[in-house]
């Protein structure tokens, strides 16, 4: 239960704070049990960043573990400040960030480079949020370009897992079975029919991708694809003192050349994150009409401001190769699907996302859980990437209105998914050129909306 309750059809209660709307668990929204259980398991995805921190920033496990607690604080901010999206990383940008970091020696140089990149990402989000240009971009950017970026990011995430030498080569049994089960529970039309007739299926559906992830982990252990865990008891003790040895306060700040080198990667990361914002609010809109009991405010500018705050937190206290992104697509889809089941299932979109990451923060201190999942961290990341790919492709295709848009978006998507660090820049340029040359009925001047144009093939039909 919570202290303040929402009137039917109104907005979830909050305390106003400038551009933000503060909401606290048990005060402004109730604690959701299914999201709590998911948080106790799904928090392992956050720990999956540890191997990247060790490899590319050159830090020991204990310091990297401390970084995950800083990240946990950042995950709490969106629900706290009035953003209805479940936050995560800018996941599809990770390969580009790693390519950037490979140009620096692991240790102080790589940490400085990561600081430069994350500060630039912070400034992009902050500038677009303060000026409110972020919300205008949603309307200004051509639909084909937006959808192409979303679809391309999904394809890139999927190909990273399926390519030769990818995770599917090393752990095919656990990854494929886990992906199939998770996708069936989250997206299958036949399973939705079963949910309407079976209370057991409804309980399973409440936990989103967790059943598939647990099954994948069990299969991984049973098949020998992953080592068995060495469970330890007690409370997790990250080394915050050691962590400070790997921050810019200690190693020093980057020079101008390093900031200049980071600009292309920062711009690429923002373009992908912008696609995540579109995906997030599209998923909200898809279920919002089913819930007349709650009015959800979707402020793109607030998302930009909160994401800027999270990236600034990381830059100074936990440089993060995953960056701080506005959306964890797979987790947000799980929350949205359960939210659609009605107020009894989930009181508010904020109670789902808020409970999820508050529990995840608590779970980071539970040593038996951390050590239990430590050997299978890769499977948690892989399942997230695969489900993210499906959702990106689904949402991107859903936004396209006619054959011309679909053609341009397809070219943009394929270009973006190429294994080249500049592929995102190429995709944006190609998308804009094709929009001007192919989609616009008139190259210059005003023209009628595209959906009113009669295409040649439609005339023939």
Short mmCIF file of C-alpha atoms in Angstrom, two decimals:
data_model
loop_
_atom_site.label_atom_id
_atom_site.label_comp_id
_atom_site.label_asym_id
_atom_site.label_seq_id
_atom_site.Cartn_x
_atom_site.Cartn_y
_atom_site.Cartn_z
CA UNK A 1 0.00 0.00 0.00
CA UNK A 2 1.00 3.64 -0.45
CA UNK A 3 0.13 6.84 1.41
CA UNK A 4 -1.16 8.75 -1.62
CA UNK A 5 -3.58 6.98 -3.97
CA UNK A 6 -4.37 7.93 -7.53
CA UNK A 7 -7.86 9.01 -8.50
CA UNK A 8 -9.30 6.95 -11.34
CA UNK A 9 -8.18 8.42 -14.66
CA UNK A 10 -5.70 10.82 -13.04
CA UNK A 11 -1.93 11.06 -12.92
CA UNK A 12 0.03 9.11 -10.31
CA UNK A 13 0.59 11.35 -7.20
CA UNK A 14 3.93 13.16 -6.95
CA UNK A 15 5.82 16.02 -5.30
CA UNK A 16 6.67 18.74 -7.86
CA UNK A 17 10.34 19.72 -8.09
CA UNK A 18 11.01 22.04 -11.02
CA UNK A 19 11.09 19.96 -14.21
CA UNK A 20 10.82 16.73 -12.19
CA UNK A 21 8.03 14.86 -10.41
CA UNK A 22 9.27 13.03 -7.33
CA UNK A 23 7.69 9.66 -6.51
CA UNK A 24 8.76 7.39 -3.65
CA UNK A 25 7.82 3.74 -3.04
CA UNK A 26 5.18 3.21 -0.32
CA UNK A 27 4.48 6.97 -0.46
CA UNK A 28 3.41 7.64 -4.05
CA UNK A 29 3.21 4.10 -5.43
CA UNK A 30 2.85 0.59 -4.07
CA UNK A 31 5.47 -2.14 -3.95
CA UNK A 32 4.91 -4.69 -6.75
CA UNK A 33 5.77 -8.29 -5.79
CA UNK A 34 6.36 -9.70 -9.32
CA UNK A 35 8.77 -6.83 -10.15
CA UNK A 36 10.51 -7.43 -6.82
CA UNK A 37 11.13 -11.07 -7.75
CA UNK A 38 12.30 -10.05 -11.22
CA UNK A 39 14.68 -7.51 -9.70
CA UNK A 40 16.26 -10.18 -7.49
CA UNK A 41 17.26 -12.06 -10.65
CA UNK A 42 17.52 -9.47 -13.42
CA UNK A 43 20.03 -7.35 -11.46
CA UNK A 44 22.67 -9.78 -12.77
CA UNK A 45 22.53 -8.00 -16.13
CA UNK A 46 24.05 -4.95 -14.42
CA UNK A 47 26.87 -7.13 -13.12
CA UNK A 48 27.61 -8.26 -16.68
CA UNK A 49 29.45 -4.96 -17.20
CA UNK A 50 32.18 -6.12 -14.79
CA UNK A 51 34.17 -8.16 -17.38
CA UNK A 52 34.25 -5.11 -19.69
CA UNK A 53 35.46 -2.89 -16.86
CA UNK A 54 38.23 -5.38 -16.06
CA UNK A 55 39.29 -5.83 -19.68
CA UNK A 56 39.08 -2.34 -21.17
CA UNK A 57 39.55 -0.05 -18.13
CA UNK A 58 42.07 -2.34 -16.44
CA UNK A 59 40.52 -2.49 -12.98
CA UNK A 60 40.21 -5.41 -10.52
CA UNK A 61 36.90 -7.17 -9.78
CA UNK A 62 36.44 -5.46 -6.38
CA UNK A 63 36.66 -1.96 -7.88
CA UNK A 64 34.41 -2.93 -10.80
CA UNK A 65 31.85 -4.30 -8.33
CA UNK A 66 31.86 -0.92 -6.58
CA UNK A 67 31.14 0.72 -9.94
CA UNK A 68 27.96 -1.39 -10.24
CA UNK A 69 26.62 0.18 -7.04
CA UNK A 70 27.10 3.66 -8.50
CA UNK A 71 25.21 2.40 -11.55
CA UNK A 72 22.48 1.11 -9.21
CA UNK A 73 21.96 4.62 -7.83
CA UNK A 74 21.55 5.87 -11.38
CA UNK A 75 18.94 3.21 -12.17
CA UNK A 76 16.75 4.59 -9.35
CA UNK A 77 16.60 8.14 -10.73
CA UNK A 78 14.05 7.83 -13.59
CA UNK A 79 11.18 6.42 -11.49
CA UNK A 80 12.14 8.81 -8.66
CA UNK A 81 12.08 11.90 -10.90
CA UNK A 82 9.05 11.16 -13.08
CA UNK A 83 10.18 9.13 -16.11
CA UNK A 84 7.89 6.16 -16.97
CA UNK A 85 10.68 4.14 -18.66
CA UNK A 86 12.76 1.34 -17.12
CA UNK A 87 16.36 2.61 -17.56
CA UNK A 88 19.43 0.68 -18.61
CA UNK A 89 22.46 1.13 -20.86
CA UNK A 90 22.82 2.38 -24.43
CA UNK A 91 23.26 -1.31 -25.19
CA UNK A 92 23.58 -1.33 -29.02
CA UNK A 93 26.33 1.30 -28.70
CA UNK A 94 28.59 -0.98 -26.61
CA UNK A 95 30.51 -2.41 -29.63
CA UNK A 96 31.25 1.14 -30.83
CA UNK A 97 32.40 2.22 -27.35
CA UNK A 98 34.67 -0.82 -27.06
CA UNK A 99 36.20 -0.05 -30.46
CA UNK A 100 36.89 3.49 -29.18
CA UNK A 101 38.44 2.20 -25.93
CA UNK A 102 40.73 -0.20 -27.81
CA UNK A 103 42.69 2.85 -28.92
CA UNK A 104 43.86 3.41 -25.33
CA UNK A 105 45.98 1.42 -22.91
CA UNK A 106 43.82 -0.21 -20.16
CA UNK A 107 44.29 1.77 -16.96
CA UNK A 108 44.60 5.55 -16.50
CA UNK A 109 44.53 6.36 -20.24
CA UNK A 110 41.39 4.30 -20.90
CA UNK A 111 39.69 5.77 -17.82
CA UNK A 112 40.41 9.30 -19.04
CA UNK A 113 39.07 8.38 -22.49
CA UNK A 114 35.90 6.93 -20.97
CA UNK A 115 35.46 10.07 -18.85
CA UNK A 116 35.75 12.27 -21.94
CA UNK A 117 33.18 10.22 -23.81
CA UNK A 118 30.71 10.10 -20.95
CA UNK A 119 30.97 13.84 -20.26
CA UNK A 120 30.21 14.54 -23.92
CA UNK A 121 27.19 12.25 -23.83
CA UNK A 122 26.09 14.11 -20.68
CA UNK A 123 26.38 17.49 -22.41
CA UNK A 124 24.39 16.32 -25.45
CA UNK A 125 21.50 15.11 -23.31
CA UNK A 126 21.70 18.16 -21.04
CA UNK A 127 21.71 20.69 -23.88
CA UNK A 128 18.80 19.03 -25.71
CA UNK A 129 16.87 18.68 -22.45
CA UNK A 130 17.32 22.29 -21.27
CA UNK A 131 16.57 23.79 -24.69
CA UNK A 132 13.69 21.32 -25.22
CA UNK A 133 15.11 20.49 -28.60
CA UNK A 134 15.01 16.81 -27.62
CA UNK A 135 11.20 16.67 -27.80
CA UNK A 136 11.24 18.58 -31.10
CA UNK A 137 13.60 16.04 -32.64
CA UNK A 138 10.84 13.43 -32.33
CA UNK A 139 8.75 15.41 -34.81
CA UNK A 140 11.54 16.84 -36.98
CA UNK A 141 13.45 13.64 -37.81
CA UNK A 142 11.90 11.75 -40.76
CA UNK A 143 9.88 8.69 -39.76
CA UNK A 144 11.92 6.44 -42.05
CA UNK A 145 15.19 7.56 -40.43
CA UNK A 146 13.87 7.05 -36.89
CA UNK A 147 12.51 3.60 -37.70
CA UNK A 148 15.64 2.64 -39.63
CA UNK A 149 17.87 3.52 -36.67
CA UNK A 150 15.67 1.47 -34.32
CA UNK A 151 15.59 -1.55 -36.66
CA UNK A 152 19.31 -1.28 -37.40
CA UNK A 153 20.20 -1.16 -33.70
CA UNK A 154 18.15 -4.32 -33.20
CA UNK A 155 19.88 -6.11 -36.08
CA UNK A 156 23.32 -5.04 -34.79
CA UNK A 157 22.53 -6.34 -31.30
CA UNK A 158 21.33 -9.67 -32.71
CA UNK A 159 24.25 -10.13 -35.09
CA UNK A 160 26.67 -9.51 -32.24
CA UNK A 161 25.34 -12.67 -30.60
CA UNK A 162 24.95 -14.80 -33.75
CA UNK A 163 28.21 -13.96 -35.56
CA UNK A 164 31.06 -16.46 -35.79
CA UNK A 165 32.83 -16.45 -32.45
CA UNK A 166 29.81 -14.86 -30.77
CA UNK A 167 28.09 -16.16 -27.67
CA UNK A 168 25.92 -18.59 -29.61
CA UNK A 169 29.05 -20.50 -30.68
CA UNK A 170 30.25 -20.96 -27.11
CA UNK A 171 26.91 -21.62 -25.40
CA UNK A 172 24.36 -22.63 -28.09
CA UNK A 173 22.10 -24.84 -25.98
CA UNK A 174 21.43 -22.50 -23.07
CA UNK A 175 21.26 -19.36 -25.23
CA UNK A 176 18.88 -20.71 -27.87
CA UNK A 177 16.50 -22.40 -25.41
CA UNK A 178 16.50 -19.40 -23.08
CA UNK A 179 15.78 -17.04 -25.98
CA UNK A 180 12.93 -19.16 -27.32
CA UNK A 181 11.25 -19.53 -23.93
CA UNK A 182 11.62 -15.83 -23.08
CA UNK A 183 10.28 -14.71 -26.46
CA UNK A 184 7.34 -17.13 -26.22
CA UNK A 185 6.31 -15.88 -22.78
CA UNK A 186 6.71 -12.20 -23.68
CA UNK A 187 5.39 -12.02 -27.23
CA UNK A 188 3.53 -15.16 -28.31
CA UNK A 189 -0.13 -14.73 -29.29
CA UNK A 190 -0.87 -18.35 -28.40
CA UNK A 191 0.62 -17.88 -24.91
CA UNK A 192 -1.57 -14.79 -24.41
CA UNK A 193 -4.60 -16.99 -25.12
CA UNK A 194 -3.33 -19.54 -22.59
CA UNK A 195 -2.88 -16.74 -20.01
CA UNK A 196 -6.58 -15.85 -20.38
CA UNK A 197 -7.56 -19.43 -19.54
CA UNK A 198 -4.92 -20.55 -17.03
CA UNK A 199 -4.03 -19.02 -13.67
CA UNK A 200 -0.64 -20.81 -13.75
CA UNK A 201 0.21 -19.28 -17.12
CA UNK A 202 -0.81 -15.87 -15.78
CA UNK A 203 1.60 -16.25 -12.86
CA UNK A 204 4.39 -17.21 -15.26
CA UNK A 205 3.60 -14.22 -17.49
CA UNK A 206 3.93 -11.90 -14.47
CA UNK A 207 7.67 -12.63 -14.36
CA UNK A 208 8.44 -11.69 -17.97
CA UNK A 209 11.85 -12.93 -19.15
CA UNK A 210 12.84 -14.33 -15.74
CA UNK A 211 11.56 -17.91 -16.38
CA UNK A 212 13.52 -18.08 -19.64
CA UNK A 213 16.65 -16.68 -17.97
CA UNK A 214 16.48 -19.12 -15.05
CA UNK A 215 15.95 -22.05 -17.43
CA UNK A 216 18.90 -20.90 -19.56
CA UNK A 217 21.13 -20.72 -16.48
CA UNK A 218 20.09 -24.19 -15.29
CA UNK A 219 20.69 -25.66 -18.75
CA UNK A 220 24.05 -23.87 -18.92
CA UNK A 221 25.16 -25.42 -15.64
CA UNK A 222 23.76 -28.87 -16.50
CA UNK A 223 25.33 -28.96 -19.97
CA UNK A 224 28.69 -27.70 -18.77
CA UNK A 225 28.48 -24.53 -20.87
CA UNK A 226 28.94 -22.54 -17.65
CA UNK A 227 30.88 -23.40 -14.49
CA UNK A 228 28.98 -24.20 -11.30
CA UNK A 229 28.90 -21.31 -8.80
CA UNK A 230 30.91 -21.13 -5.59
CA UNK A 231 28.26 -19.59 -3.33
CA UNK A 232 29.44 -17.36 -0.49
CA UNK A 233 27.32 -16.11 2.40
CA UNK A 234 27.09 -12.66 3.89
CA UNK A 235 26.85 -9.12 2.57
CA UNK A 236 28.62 -7.92 -0.56
CA UNK A 237 31.58 -5.69 0.30
CA UNK A 238 32.66 -3.67 -2.73
CA UNK A 239 35.97 -1.88 -2.29
CA UNK A 240 35.03 1.80 -2.59
CA UNK A 241 38.51 2.85 -1.47
CA UNK A 242 40.07 0.89 -4.33
CA UNK A 243 37.40 2.28 -6.67
CA UNK A 244 38.70 5.83 -6.18
CA UNK A 245 42.06 4.78 -7.60
CA UNK A 246 40.29 4.31 -10.95
CA UNK A 247 38.51 7.66 -11.13
CA UNK A 248 39.62 10.89 -12.82
CA UNK A 249 40.11 12.52 -9.39
CA UNK A 250 43.10 10.18 -9.03
CA UNK A 251 44.30 9.34 -12.56
CA UNK A 252 43.87 12.87 -13.92
CA UNK A 253 41.65 14.48 -16.54
CA UNK A 254 41.81 13.98 -20.33
CA UNK A 255 43.44 16.54 -22.62
CA UNK A 256 41.72 18.35 -25.50
CA UNK A 257 42.80 15.77 -28.10
CA UNK A 258 41.04 13.02 -26.15
CA UNK A 259 37.82 15.04 -26.03
CA UNK A 260 38.01 15.58 -29.78
CA UNK A 261 38.55 11.86 -30.40
CA UNK A 262 35.44 11.06 -28.33
CA UNK A 263 33.02 13.29 -30.28
CA UNK A 264 32.05 10.82 -33.07
CA UNK A 265 31.38 8.01 -30.56
CA UNK A 266 29.32 10.36 -28.37
CA UNK A 267 27.16 11.40 -31.33
CA UNK A 268 26.66 7.79 -32.38
CA UNK A 269 25.66 6.85 -28.82
CA UNK A 270 23.09 9.66 -28.72
CA UNK A 271 21.52 8.67 -32.03
CA UNK A 272 21.05 5.12 -30.75
CA UNK A 273 19.76 6.38 -27.38
CA UNK A 274 17.29 8.61 -29.21
CA UNK A 275 15.97 5.48 -30.90
CA UNK A 276 15.60 3.89 -27.44
CA UNK A 277 13.49 6.85 -26.28
CA UNK A 278 11.17 6.37 -29.25
CA UNK A 279 10.92 2.63 -28.55
CA UNK A 280 10.20 3.25 -24.86
CA UNK A 281 7.38 5.71 -25.39
CA UNK A 282 5.96 3.59 -28.23
CA UNK A 283 5.70 0.63 -25.83
CA UNK A 284 3.99 2.90 -23.29
CA UNK A 285 1.50 4.16 -25.87
CA UNK A 286 0.69 0.60 -26.95
CA UNK A 287 -0.61 -0.24 -23.46
CA UNK A 288 -1.75 3.21 -22.30
CA UNK A 289 -5.09 2.98 -24.12
CA UNK A 290 -5.84 -0.24 -22.22
CA UNK A 291 -5.47 1.55 -18.87
CA UNK A 292 -7.99 4.38 -18.66
CA UNK A 293 -7.41 4.51 -14.89
CA UNK A 294 -4.00 6.26 -15.22
CA UNK A 295 -2.85 9.25 -17.23
CA UNK A 296 0.83 8.84 -18.14
CA UNK A 297 2.85 11.95 -18.96
CA UNK A 298 5.53 11.25 -21.54
CA UNK A 299 8.07 14.08 -21.31
CA UNK A 300 10.97 13.54 -23.72
CA UNK A 301 12.76 16.57 -22.24
CA UNK A 302 12.62 15.09 -18.74
CA UNK A 303 14.10 11.84 -20.08
CA UNK A 304 17.00 13.86 -21.53
CA UNK A 305 17.64 15.67 -18.22
CA UNK A 306 17.56 12.51 -16.10
CA UNK A 307 19.77 10.63 -18.57
CA UNK A 308 22.24 13.56 -18.46
CA UNK A 309 22.31 13.33 -14.65
CA UNK A 310 23.01 9.60 -14.78
CA UNK A 311 25.84 9.97 -17.29
CA UNK A 312 27.39 12.77 -15.21
CA UNK A 313 27.24 10.50 -12.14
CA UNK A 314 29.04 7.78 -14.09
CA UNK A 315 31.63 10.08 -15.61
CA UNK A 316 32.90 11.24 -12.22
CA UNK A 317 32.27 8.17 -10.03
CA UNK A 318 32.05 5.12 -12.33
CA UNK A 319 33.08 5.50 -16.01
CA UNK A 320 30.82 2.97 -17.73
CA UNK A 321 31.37 1.38 -21.19
CA UNK A 322 27.64 0.70 -21.43
CA UNK A 323 26.90 4.40 -20.86
CA UNK A 324 23.67 5.43 -19.10
CA UNK A 325 20.76 4.90 -21.46
CA UNK A 326 17.10 5.91 -21.20
CA UNK A 327 15.76 2.39 -21.68
CA UNK A 328 16.36 -1.25 -20.83
CA UNK A 329 14.18 -2.50 -23.66
CA UNK A 330 13.60 -6.08 -22.50
CA UNK A 331 12.80 -5.11 -18.90
CA UNK A 332 10.58 -2.20 -19.97
CA UNK A 333 8.65 -4.49 -22.32
CA UNK A 334 8.09 -6.92 -19.45
CA UNK A 335 6.76 -4.14 -17.20
CA UNK A 336 4.56 -2.76 -20.00
CA UNK A 337 3.06 -6.17 -20.76
CA UNK A 338 2.10 -6.72 -17.12
CA UNK A 339 0.86 -3.15 -16.79
CA UNK A 340 -1.58 -3.89 -19.62
CA UNK A 341 -3.21 -6.59 -17.45
CA UNK A 342 -4.94 -3.93 -15.32
CA UNK A 343 -4.63 -2.04 -12.05
CA UNK A 344 -4.90 -5.16 -9.91
CA UNK A 345 -1.86 -6.58 -11.69
CA UNK A 346 0.17 -3.33 -11.50
CA UNK A 347 -1.06 -0.15 -9.83
CA UNK A 348 1.02 2.26 -11.90
CA UNK A 349 3.68 2.22 -14.61
CA UNK A 350 5.92 3.92 -12.01
CA UNK A 351 5.30 1.25 -9.36
CA UNK A 352 6.51 -1.42 -11.79
CA UNK A 353 9.75 0.28 -12.84
CA UNK A 354 10.39 1.76 -9.39
CA UNK A 355 10.03 -1.56 -7.57
CA UNK A 356 12.16 -3.36 -10.15
CA UNK A 357 15.30 -1.24 -9.75
CA UNK A 358 14.87 -0.58 -6.01
CA UNK A 359 14.96 -4.35 -5.54
CA UNK A 360 17.91 -4.62 -7.92
CA UNK A 361 19.84 -2.17 -5.75
CA UNK A 362 19.11 -4.23 -2.63
CA UNK A 363 20.09 -7.46 -4.43
CA UNK A 364 23.57 -6.09 -5.13
CA UNK A 365 24.27 -6.32 -1.40
CA UNK A 366 23.13 -9.96 -1.11
CA UNK A 367 26.38 -11.91 -1.49
CA UNK A 368 24.78 -15.36 -2.07
CA UNK A 369 22.90 -13.95 -5.08
CA UNK A 370 25.96 -12.17 -6.48
CA UNK A 371 28.14 -15.30 -6.22
CA UNK A 372 25.35 -17.59 -7.47
CA UNK A 373 24.97 -15.69 -10.73
CA UNK A 374 28.63 -14.72 -11.22
CA UNK A 375 29.47 -17.63 -13.62
CA UNK A 376 26.39 -17.02 -15.81
CA UNK A 377 26.61 -13.25 -16.25
CA UNK A 378 27.13 -13.61 -20.04
CA UNK A 379 23.79 -15.40 -20.55
CA UNK A 380 21.92 -12.58 -18.81
CA UNK A 381 23.49 -10.03 -21.15
CA UNK A 382 22.91 -12.19 -24.23
CA UNK A 383 19.21 -12.73 -23.53
CA UNK A 384 18.78 -9.00 -22.98
CA UNK A 385 20.44 -8.23 -26.34
CA UNK A 386 18.37 -10.80 -28.23
CA UNK A 387 15.04 -9.66 -26.77
CA UNK A 388 16.07 -6.04 -27.34
CA UNK A 389 16.70 -6.89 -30.99
CA UNK A 390 13.21 -8.41 -31.40
CA UNK A 391 11.50 -5.42 -29.77
CA UNK A 392 13.49 -2.87 -31.78
CA UNK A 393 12.64 -4.56 -35.06
CA UNK A 394 8.97 -4.98 -34.09
CA UNK A 395 8.52 -1.36 -32.98
CA UNK A 396 10.51 0.05 -35.89
CA UNK A 397 8.45 -1.83 -38.46
CA UNK A 398 5.25 -0.79 -36.71
CA UNK A 399 6.02 2.91 -37.24
CA UNK A 400 6.42 2.70 -41.02
CA UNK A 401 3.35 3.88 -42.94
CA UNK A 402 3.97 3.10 -46.63
CA UNK A 403 6.29 1.20 -49.01
CA UNK A 404 8.56 4.22 -49.59
CA UNK A 405 9.24 4.67 -45.87
CA UNK A 406 9.84 0.93 -45.50
CA UNK A 407 12.38 0.97 -48.33
CA UNK A 408 14.34 3.92 -46.94
CA UNK A 409 14.21 2.51 -43.39
CA UNK A 410 15.52 -0.84 -44.64
CA UNK A 411 18.57 0.79 -46.26
CA UNK A 412 19.23 2.82 -43.09
CA UNK A 413 18.91 -0.31 -40.91
CA UNK A 414 21.30 -2.40 -43.01
CA UNK A 415 23.85 0.44 -43.12
CA UNK A 416 23.66 0.95 -39.35
CA UNK A 417 24.17 -2.76 -38.67
CA UNK A 418 27.44 -2.93 -40.64
CA UNK A 419 30.51 -3.82 -38.51
CA UNK A 420 32.10 -0.39 -38.95
CA UNK A 421 32.52 2.23 -36.19
CA UNK A 422 31.28 4.92 -38.60
CA UNK A 423 28.24 2.95 -39.75
CA UNK A 424 25.84 5.06 -37.67
CA UNK A 425 27.12 8.27 -39.26
CA UNK A 426 26.78 6.71 -42.71
CA UNK A 427 23.26 5.52 -41.88
CA UNK A 428 22.11 8.98 -40.80
CA UNK A 429 23.57 10.67 -43.89
CA UNK A 430 22.13 8.05 -46.25
CA UNK A 431 18.75 8.24 -44.51
CA UNK A 432 18.54 12.02 -44.91
CA UNK A 433 19.63 11.92 -48.55
CA UNK A 434 17.11 9.18 -49.41
CA UNK A 435 14.37 11.05 -47.56
CA UNK A 436 14.99 14.18 -49.63
CA UNK A 437 15.38 12.37 -52.94
CA UNK A 438 12.79 9.61 -52.63
CA UNK A 439 10.16 10.37 -50.00
CA UNK A 440 9.37 14.04 -50.61
CA UNK A 441 6.88 14.62 -53.48
CA UNK A 442 8.56 18.01 -53.98
CA UNK A 443 12.29 18.39 -53.47
CA UNK A 444 11.90 22.01 -52.31
CA UNK A 445 9.02 23.96 -50.78
CA UNK A 446 5.87 22.82 -49.02
CA UNK A 447 4.11 19.61 -49.97
CA UNK A 448 1.12 17.56 -48.97
CA UNK A 449 1.50 14.84 -46.30
CA UNK A 450 3.09 11.73 -47.70
CA UNK A 451 0.22 9.43 -46.81
CA UNK A 452 -1.99 11.48 -49.15
CA UNK A 453 0.26 10.88 -52.14
CA UNK A 454 -1.08 8.35 -54.62
CA UNK A 455 1.70 5.97 -55.58
CA UNK A 456 1.94 4.46 -59.00
CA UNK A 457 1.40 0.94 -57.76
CA UNK A 458 -1.75 2.04 -55.92
CA UNK A 459 -3.09 3.58 -59.16
CA UNK A 460 -2.62 0.31 -60.95
CA UNK A 461 -4.43 -1.61 -58.22
#
